[in-house]
Every structure is written in C-alpha cells, then in structure tokens.
Amino acid sequence: MYIIIIGGGSVGYHLCKALLKEKHEVLVLDRDATKCENFEDELGSVCVRGDGCEVTTLAEAGVSRAEVFIAATDEDEDNLVACQVAKHKFGVPRTIARVNDPKNEEIFRKLGVDCPISVTNLILEHIEEKIPTHPLIHLLTMGEEKMEIVEVKILEGSKSAGKSVKELSLPSDSILALLIRNGQKPQVPTADTILEVNDRIIALTTTDSEQTLQEKLASD
C-alpha cells in the first residue's frame, strides 16, 4: 500500500518506521532539510523536502495513487489543509490527521477528514477507563452522525439510585440499551427498571445530550 506522511517529526518518523516494517511503500514530506537528512541516514530514501500543503508538491509525490494520506505535523492548520487537498484534489480514499488541539477534532470531521486523531482525547479516554469513580466512559463515537455509545456508572450518592428509569426524565435522543449488574446477566432496562448503586448502563446518545444524560444518571 502506498502511504504518504506529512511531517517528519517524532510522530511521522515512528509511523514511517512501523509502516516500512509492515512492507508498505511510504513517502514522508517535510519542509526541514535536516529532518530529511535524518530520515536518509536512518531509514533510506523515504523523505522528500517539500510543503505538504502545496498542490505541486503533492502531485510530484504521486499522491493521486496513495491509498492513505497521513498529516502528522504539530500544526493543526497544516494538517487540515493537507488532508483536504489530498482528498478533494487528488481523491485519496483515506485521510488521517493528527489533531493537536482537541477542540479542533470536530472541525476536522465536519471538513471531511476521515480519521482525525486527538492524542489528548485518547489519553483522557484511557484515564476514564482506569478511574473507577469516573461516571462516564466513551466506548464509541460516530462523528458524522454525532452519536456515541457510552457507559455510565451509578455511583454511591447518585440521585438516580433507587429510582425507576421513567422517573429520570432522560434526554429524548438517548436510549438505555443495556444494564449490567454485578452477579446478574446483562439485561435491557425498561421504564420500570429500578437502578441500583454500581449498575453500569450502556447508552446510545448524542454528543449534545451526553452531559445531560450523565447528570440525570450519575450526578449526586
């Protein structure tokens, strides 16, 4: 598979090294001549000096035959522009962008980047999984649909504990899909299901309603 990486920094270097090890054809583009020389010394002729946001540079790199385009610089603006040019000008089927400011992740999705990756958000998701008192864990986000699957824990003191689902006034666009209770088989909660402390709820919700759902289920 032919893969182009924009940005020869630490992320680009290690991506390139791993992809070469998997026998992919990889080309790195970077403006810095020193970085290109380092690639040459360590990985061979896989790095070309150039601006990955420029159409001419991308054309010369053969981006039209690339199956994956990765923008991995430390500048969100450059990553976004490079991905848009690769996708809309050259028809690359899969664009992946490093998102340095997590606030920009949604913008990247809206502007057509197939897979924006915010390292900050990834770390936060792992923290959520490892901290037992954290009430909400993101399991899956469907960017274009603005839907997500989350797990909400009913903690000690949660105002939902001891109440039935129908008493909670949950957001209309949120669905409680599964109830996991210690010592019991998972079950689909009904309107009459009484929630208990330590229950885990798997719910489908929207990004707009996530906060309200968490407040209704897990806040004290």
PDB file of C-alpha atoms in Angstrom:
ATOM      1  CA  MET A   1       0.000   0.000   0.000  1.00  0.00           C
ATOM      2  CA  TYR A   2       1.333   3.460  -0.861  1.00  0.00           C
ATOM      3  CA  ILE A   3       1.123   5.797   2.143  1.00  0.00           C
ATOM      4  CA  ILE A   4       2.174   9.446   2.305  1.00  0.00           C
ATOM      5  CA  ILE A   5       3.020  11.100   5.614  1.00  0.00           C
ATOM      6  CA  ILE A   6       3.193  14.869   6.010  1.00  0.00           C
ATOM      7  CA  GLY A   7       5.549  15.854   8.812  1.00  0.00           C
ATOM      8  CA  GLY A   8       8.878  14.262   9.643  1.00  0.00           C
ATOM      9  CA  GLY A   9       8.816  14.904  13.381  1.00  0.00           C
ATOM     10  CA  SER A  10       8.733  12.248  16.051  1.00  0.00           C
ATOM     11  CA  VAL A  11       5.230  11.034  15.152  1.00  0.00           C
ATOM     12  CA  GLY A  12       5.981  10.928  11.424  1.00  0.00           C
ATOM     13  CA  TYR A  13       9.286   9.171  11.969  1.00  0.00           C
ATOM     14  CA  HIS A  14       7.882   6.366  14.098  1.00  0.00           C
ATOM     15  CA  LEU A  15       4.857   5.951  11.831  1.00  0.00           C
ATOM     16  CA  CYS A  16       7.143   5.676   8.836  1.00  0.00           C
ATOM     17  CA  LYS A  17       9.402   3.180  10.564  1.00  0.00           C
ATOM     18  CA  ALA A  18       6.470   0.973  11.613  1.00  0.00           C
ATOM     19  CA  LEU A  19       4.808   1.094   8.197  1.00  0.00           C
ATOM     20  CA  LEU A  20       8.053   0.239   6.400  1.00  0.00           C
ATOM     21  CA  LYS A  21       8.428  -2.730   8.717  1.00  0.00           C
ATOM     22  CA  GLU A  22       4.995  -3.880   7.529  1.00  0.00           C
ATOM     23  CA  LYS A  23       6.294  -3.680   3.927  1.00  0.00           C
ATOM     24  CA  HIS A  24       4.256  -0.654   2.903  1.00  0.00           C
ATOM     25  CA  GLU A  25       5.600   1.876   0.411  1.00  0.00           C
ATOM     26  CA  VAL A  26       5.981   5.096   2.392  1.00  0.00           C
ATOM     27  CA  LEU A  27       6.953   8.644   1.471  1.00  0.00           C
ATOM     28  CA  VAL A  28       7.427  11.422   4.037  1.00  0.00           C
ATOM     29  CA  LEU A  29       7.195  15.120   3.133  1.00  0.00           C
ATOM     30  CA  ASP A  30       8.735  17.757   5.371  1.00  0.00           C
ATOM     31  CA  ARG A  31       9.928  21.347   4.881  1.00  0.00           C
ATOM     32  CA  ASP A  32      13.002  20.838   7.100  1.00  0.00           C
ATOM     33  CA  ALA A  33      16.131  19.692   5.233  1.00  0.00           C
ATOM     34  CA  THR A  34      17.765  18.431   8.437  1.00  0.00           C
ATOM     35  CA  LYS A  35      14.838  16.111   9.172  1.00  0.00           C
ATOM     36  CA  CYS A  36      15.003  14.754   5.639  1.00  0.00           C
ATOM     37  CA  GLU A  37      18.707  14.044   6.096  1.00  0.00           C
ATOM     38  CA  ASN A  38      17.999  12.190   9.323  1.00  0.00           C
ATOM     39  CA  PHE A  39      15.447  10.013   7.514  1.00  0.00           C
ATOM     40  CA  GLU A  40      18.001   9.345   4.796  1.00  0.00           C
ATOM     41  CA  ASP A  41      20.586   8.252   7.371  1.00  0.00           C
ATOM     42  CA  GLU A  42      18.275   6.004   9.341  1.00  0.00           C
ATOM     43  CA  LEU A  43      15.562   4.743   7.000  1.00  0.00           C
ATOM     44  CA  GLY A  44      16.844   5.340   3.479  1.00  0.00           C
ATOM     45  CA  SER A  45      15.375   7.480   0.728  1.00  0.00           C
ATOM     46  CA  VAL A  46      11.868   7.819   2.107  1.00  0.00           C
ATOM     47  CA  CYS A  47      11.734  11.552   2.853  1.00  0.00           C
ATOM     48  CA  VAL A  48      11.430  14.412   0.377  1.00  0.00           C
ATOM     49  CA  ARG A  49      11.777  18.058   1.294  1.00  0.00           C
ATOM     50  CA  GLY A  50       8.624  19.986   0.484  1.00  0.00           C
ATOM     51  CA  ASP A  51       5.438  21.603   1.714  1.00  0.00           C
ATOM     52  CA  GLY A  52       2.698  19.009   2.084  1.00  0.00           C
ATOM     53  CA  CYS A  53       0.022  21.683   1.756  1.00  0.00           C
ATOM     54  CA  GLU A  54       1.055  22.619  -1.795  1.00  0.00           C
ATOM     55  CA  VAL A  55      -0.660  21.008  -4.772  1.00  0.00           C
ATOM     56  CA  THR A  56       2.522  20.889  -6.856  1.00  0.00           C
ATOM     57  CA  THR A  57       4.495  19.151  -4.132  1.00  0.00           C
ATOM     58  CA  LEU A  58       1.758  16.586  -3.586  1.00  0.00           C
ATOM     59  CA  ALA A  59       1.443  15.947  -7.324  1.00  0.00           C
ATOM     60  CA  GLU A  60       5.172  15.320  -7.590  1.00  0.00           C
ATOM     61  CA  ALA A  61       4.944  12.942  -4.634  1.00  0.00           C
ATOM     62  CA  GLY A  62       2.372  10.889  -6.526  1.00  0.00           C
ATOM     63  CA  VAL A  63      -0.397  11.471  -4.019  1.00  0.00           C
ATOM     64  CA  SER A  64      -3.027  10.516  -6.607  1.00  0.00           C
ATOM     65  CA  ARG A  65      -2.021   6.867  -6.259  1.00  0.00           C
ATOM     66  CA  ALA A  66      -1.766   6.935  -2.444  1.00  0.00           C
ATOM     67  CA  GLU A  67      -4.340   4.850  -0.623  1.00  0.00           C
ATOM     68  CA  VAL A  68      -3.735   6.511   2.742  1.00  0.00           C
ATOM     69  CA  PHE A  69      -2.659  10.082   3.484  1.00  0.00           C
ATOM     70  CA  ILE A  70      -1.474  10.943   6.998  1.00  0.00           C
ATOM     71  CA  ALA A  71      -0.934  14.529   8.159  1.00  0.00           C
ATOM     72  CA  ALA A  72       1.172  14.374  11.322  1.00  0.00           C
ATOM     73  CA  THR A  73       2.697  17.814  11.784  1.00  0.00           C
ATOM     74  CA  ASP A  74       2.360  19.786  15.017  1.00  0.00           C
ATOM     75  CA  GLU A  75       0.247  22.427  13.246  1.00  0.00           C
ATOM     76  CA  ASP A  76      -3.494  21.717  13.023  1.00  0.00           C
ATOM     77  CA  GLU A  77      -3.992  24.197  10.193  1.00  0.00           C
ATOM     78  CA  ASP A  78      -1.370  22.476   8.035  1.00  0.00           C
ATOM     79  CA  ASN A  79      -2.777  19.031   8.804  1.00  0.00           C
ATOM     80  CA  LEU A  80      -6.285  20.112   7.861  1.00  0.00           C
ATOM     81  CA  VAL A  81      -5.277  21.834   4.626  1.00  0.00           C
ATOM     82  CA  ALA A  82      -3.040  18.950   3.526  1.00  0.00           C
ATOM     83  CA  CYS A  83      -5.801  16.385   4.118  1.00  0.00           C
ATOM     84  CA  GLN A  84      -8.374  18.456   2.257  1.00  0.00           C
ATOM     85  CA  VAL A  85      -6.097  18.892  -0.761  1.00  0.00           C
ATOM     86  CA  ALA A  86      -5.230  15.178  -0.768  1.00  0.00           C
ATOM     87  CA  LYS A  87      -8.861  14.114  -0.547  1.00  0.00           C
ATOM     88  CA  HIS A  88     -10.642  16.652  -2.735  1.00  0.00           C
ATOM     89  CA  LYS A  89      -7.950  17.460  -5.296  1.00  0.00           C
ATOM     90  CA  PHE A  90      -6.358  14.040  -5.662  1.00  0.00           C
ATOM     91  CA  GLY A  91      -9.109  11.697  -4.459  1.00  0.00           C
ATOM     92  CA  VAL A  92      -7.131   9.889  -1.755  1.00  0.00           C
ATOM     93  CA  PRO A  93      -9.630   7.435  -0.252  1.00  0.00           C
ATOM     94  CA  ARG A  94      -8.428   7.608   3.362  1.00  0.00           C
ATOM     95  CA  THR A  95      -7.132  10.704   5.158  1.00  0.00           C
ATOM     96  CA  ILE A  96      -5.849  10.634   8.725  1.00  0.00           C
ATOM     97  CA  ALA A  97      -4.883  13.757  10.657  1.00  0.00           C
ATOM     98  CA  ARG A  98      -3.134  14.395  13.930  1.00  0.00           C
ATOM     99  CA  VAL A  99      -5.187  16.912  15.920  1.00  0.00           C
ATOM    100  CA  ASN A 100      -3.061  18.835  18.391  1.00  0.00           C
ATOM    101  CA  ASP A 101      -5.819  20.964  19.934  1.00  0.00           C
ATOM    102  CA  PRO A 102      -8.681  18.630  20.968  1.00  0.00           C
ATOM    103  CA  LYS A 103     -11.199  21.414  20.327  1.00  0.00           C
ATOM    104  CA  ASN A 104     -10.448  21.058  16.609  1.00  0.00           C
ATOM    105  CA  GLU A 105     -11.335  17.366  16.330  1.00  0.00           C
ATOM    106  CA  GLU A 106     -14.975  18.024  15.462  1.00  0.00           C
ATOM    107  CA  ILE A 107     -13.995  20.690  12.894  1.00  0.00           C
ATOM    108  CA  PHE A 108     -11.727  18.190  11.157  1.00  0.00           C
ATOM    109  CA  ARG A 109     -14.605  15.712  10.926  1.00  0.00           C
ATOM    110  CA  LYS A 110     -17.003  18.320   9.554  1.00  0.00           C
ATOM    111  CA  LEU A 111     -14.494  19.337   6.900  1.00  0.00           C
ATOM    112  CA  GLY A 112     -14.108  15.823   5.583  1.00  0.00           C
ATOM    113  CA  VAL A 113     -11.039  14.338   7.278  1.00  0.00           C
ATOM    114  CA  ASP A 114     -11.814  10.634   7.565  1.00  0.00           C
ATOM    115  CA  CYS A 115      -9.989   9.979  10.789  1.00  0.00           C
ATOM    116  CA  PRO A 116      -8.919  12.914  12.983  1.00  0.00           C
ATOM    117  CA  ILE A 117      -6.941  11.701  15.987  1.00  0.00           C
ATOM    118  CA  SER A 118      -6.573  13.815  19.105  1.00  0.00           C
ATOM    119  CA  VAL A 119      -3.880  12.375  21.363  1.00  0.00           C
ATOM    120  CA  THR A 120      -5.249  14.417  24.250  1.00  0.00           C
ATOM    121  CA  ASN A 121      -8.708  12.892  23.880  1.00  0.00           C
ATOM    122  CA  LEU A 122      -7.258   9.396  23.554  1.00  0.00           C
ATOM    123  CA  ILE A 123      -5.374   9.827  26.821  1.00  0.00           C
ATOM    124  CA  LEU A 124      -8.486  11.185  28.527  1.00  0.00           C
ATOM    125  CA  GLU A 125     -10.483   8.150  27.401  1.00  0.00           C
ATOM    126  CA  HIS A 126      -7.895   5.829  28.917  1.00  0.00           C
ATOM    127  CA  ILE A 127      -7.971   7.828  32.144  1.00  0.00           C
ATOM    128  CA  GLU A 128     -11.748   7.460  32.251  1.00  0.00           C
ATOM    129  CA  GLU A 129     -11.388   3.681  31.941  1.00  0.00           C
ATOM    130  CA  LYS A 130      -8.815   3.446  34.708  1.00  0.00           C
ATOM    131  CA  ILE A 131     -10.502   5.683  37.285  1.00  0.00           C
ATOM    132  CA  PRO A 132     -13.332   3.727  38.937  1.00  0.00           C
ATOM    133  CA  THR A 133     -15.052   6.856  40.266  1.00  0.00           C
ATOM    134  CA  HIS A 134     -15.357   8.404  36.804  1.00  0.00           C
ATOM    135  CA  PRO A 135     -19.054   8.122  35.948  1.00  0.00           C
ATOM    136  CA  LEU A 136     -18.905   8.100  32.133  1.00  0.00           C
ATOM    137  CA  ILE A 137     -16.701   6.248  29.672  1.00  0.00           C
ATOM    138  CA  HIS A 138     -16.766   6.840  25.917  1.00  0.00           C
ATOM    139  CA  LEU A 139     -16.949   3.498  24.118  1.00  0.00           C
ATOM    140  CA  LEU A 140     -17.563   4.583  20.531  1.00  0.00           C
ATOM    141  CA  THR A 141     -18.026   7.894  18.749  1.00  0.00           C
ATOM    142  CA  MET A 142     -19.713   8.140  15.344  1.00  0.00           C
ATOM    143  CA  GLY A 143     -18.514  11.559  14.228  1.00  0.00           C
ATOM    144  CA  GLU A 144     -20.688  12.376  11.232  1.00  0.00           C
ATOM    145  CA  GLU A 145     -23.865  11.222  12.970  1.00  0.00           C
ATOM    146  CA  LYS A 146     -22.864  12.984  16.221  1.00  0.00           C
ATOM    147  CA  MET A 147     -23.836   9.807  18.038  1.00  0.00           C
ATOM    148  CA  GLU A 148     -21.873   7.938  20.654  1.00  0.00           C
ATOM    149  CA  ILE A 149     -22.072   4.871  22.821  1.00  0.00           C
ATOM    150  CA  VAL A 150     -21.162   5.469  26.451  1.00  0.00           C
ATOM    151  CA  GLU A 151     -21.031   3.558  29.698  1.00  0.00           C
ATOM    152  CA  VAL A 152     -22.440   5.328  32.737  1.00  0.00           C
ATOM    153  CA  LYS A 153     -21.852   4.071  36.254  1.00  0.00           C
ATOM    154  CA  ILE A 154     -24.376   4.618  39.020  1.00  0.00           C
ATOM    155  CA  LEU A 155     -22.126   5.771  41.861  1.00  0.00           C
ATOM    156  CA  GLU A 156     -22.812   5.959  45.583  1.00  0.00           C
ATOM    157  CA  GLY A 157     -24.917   9.067  46.115  1.00  0.00           C
ATOM    158  CA  SER A 158     -26.159   9.290  42.525  1.00  0.00           C
ATOM    159  CA  LYS A 159     -29.670  10.735  42.539  1.00  0.00           C
ATOM    160  CA  SER A 160     -30.803   8.076  40.074  1.00  0.00           C
ATOM    161  CA  ALA A 161     -30.078   5.222  42.516  1.00  0.00           C
ATOM    162  CA  GLY A 162     -33.321   3.719  43.775  1.00  0.00           C
ATOM    163  CA  LYS A 163     -35.385   5.354  41.031  1.00  0.00           C
ATOM    164  CA  SER A 164     -37.044   3.795  38.004  1.00  0.00           C
ATOM    165  CA  VAL A 165     -35.906   4.771  34.500  1.00  0.00           C
ATOM    166  CA  LYS A 166     -39.222   6.537  33.811  1.00  0.00           C
ATOM    167  CA  GLU A 167     -38.678   8.857  36.791  1.00  0.00           C
ATOM    168  CA  LEU A 168     -35.430  10.259  35.417  1.00  0.00           C
ATOM    169  CA  SER A 169     -36.591  12.499  32.524  1.00  0.00           C
ATOM    170  CA  LEU A 170     -33.758  11.355  30.299  1.00  0.00           C
ATOM    171  CA  PRO A 171     -32.994  13.203  27.034  1.00  0.00           C
ATOM    172  CA  SER A 172     -35.359  12.098  24.266  1.00  0.00           C
ATOM    173  CA  ASP A 173     -32.469  11.290  21.939  1.00  0.00           C
ATOM    174  CA  SER A 174     -30.803   8.944  24.415  1.00  0.00           C
ATOM    175  CA  ILE A 175     -31.502   5.217  24.717  1.00  0.00           C
ATOM    176  CA  LEU A 176     -30.502   2.974  27.600  1.00  0.00           C
ATOM    177  CA  ALA A 177     -29.504  -0.161  25.710  1.00  0.00           C
ATOM    178  CA  LEU A 178     -28.121  -2.459  28.373  1.00  0.00           C
ATOM    179  CA  LEU A 179     -27.977  -2.761  32.159  1.00  0.00           C
ATOM    180  CA  ILE A 180     -25.016  -4.598  33.682  1.00  0.00           C
ATOM    181  CA  ARG A 181     -25.443  -5.503  37.356  1.00  0.00           C
ATOM    182  CA  ASN A 182     -22.999  -7.483  39.454  1.00  0.00           C
ATOM    183  CA  GLY A 183     -23.911 -11.145  39.700  1.00  0.00           C
ATOM    184  CA  GLN A 184     -26.637 -10.961  37.055  1.00  0.00           C
ATOM    185  CA  LYS A 185     -26.881 -11.461  33.333  1.00  0.00           C
ATOM    186  CA  PRO A 186     -26.932  -8.219  31.310  1.00  0.00           C
ATOM    187  CA  GLN A 187     -30.494  -7.063  30.654  1.00  0.00           C
ATOM    188  CA  VAL A 188     -32.294  -4.465  28.590  1.00  0.00           C
ATOM    189  CA  PRO A 189     -33.658  -1.858  31.025  1.00  0.00           C
ATOM    190  CA  THR A 190     -37.339  -0.969  30.795  1.00  0.00           C
ATOM    191  CA  ALA A 191     -39.190   2.109  32.014  1.00  0.00           C
ATOM    192  CA  ASP A 192     -39.921   0.279  35.286  1.00  0.00           C
ATOM    193  CA  THR A 193     -36.343  -0.869  35.931  1.00  0.00           C
ATOM    194  CA  ILE A 194     -35.075   0.403  39.293  1.00  0.00           C
ATOM    195  CA  LEU A 195     -31.444   1.494  39.111  1.00  0.00           C
ATOM    196  CA  GLU A 196     -29.025   0.496  41.857  1.00  0.00           C
ATOM    197  CA  VAL A 197     -25.627   1.702  43.030  1.00  0.00           C
ATOM    198  CA  ASN A 198     -22.824   0.096  40.979  1.00  0.00           C
ATOM    199  CA  ASP A 199     -25.123  -0.565  37.999  1.00  0.00           C
ATOM    200  CA  ARG A 200     -23.410   0.062  34.662  1.00  0.00           C
ATOM    201  CA  ILE A 201     -25.565   1.416  31.863  1.00  0.00           C
ATOM    202  CA  ILE A 202     -24.612   1.132  28.199  1.00  0.00           C
ATOM    203  CA  ALA A 203     -26.378   4.005  26.419  1.00  0.00           C
ATOM    204  CA  LEU A 204     -26.681   5.409  22.914  1.00  0.00           C
ATOM    205  CA  THR A 205     -26.797   9.193  22.974  1.00  0.00           C
ATOM    206  CA  THR A 206     -25.839  12.287  21.016  1.00  0.00           C
ATOM    207  CA  THR A 207     -22.831  14.467  21.685  1.00  0.00           C
ATOM    208  CA  ASP A 208     -25.236  17.287  22.500  1.00  0.00           C
ATOM    209  CA  SER A 209     -27.064  15.258  25.145  1.00  0.00           C
ATOM    210  CA  GLU A 210     -24.133  13.459  26.724  1.00  0.00           C
ATOM    211  CA  GLN A 211     -23.749  15.915  29.577  1.00  0.00           C
ATOM    212  CA  THR A 212     -27.466  15.873  30.411  1.00  0.00           C
ATOM    213  CA  LEU A 213     -27.548  12.073  30.352  1.00  0.00           C
ATOM    214  CA  GLN A 214     -24.596  11.942  32.735  1.00  0.00           C
ATOM    215  CA  GLU A 215     -26.251  14.425  35.084  1.00  0.00           C
ATOM    216  CA  LYS A 216     -29.517  12.503  35.132  1.00  0.00           C
ATOM    217  CA  LEU A 217     -27.872   9.157  35.795  1.00  0.00           C
ATOM    218  CA  ALA A 218     -24.716   9.823  37.749  1.00  0.00           C
ATOM    219  CA  SER A 219     -24.751  13.197  39.435  1.00  0.00           C
ATOM    220  CA  ASP A 220     -25.468  13.492  43.148  1.00  0.00           C
TER     221      ASP A 220
END
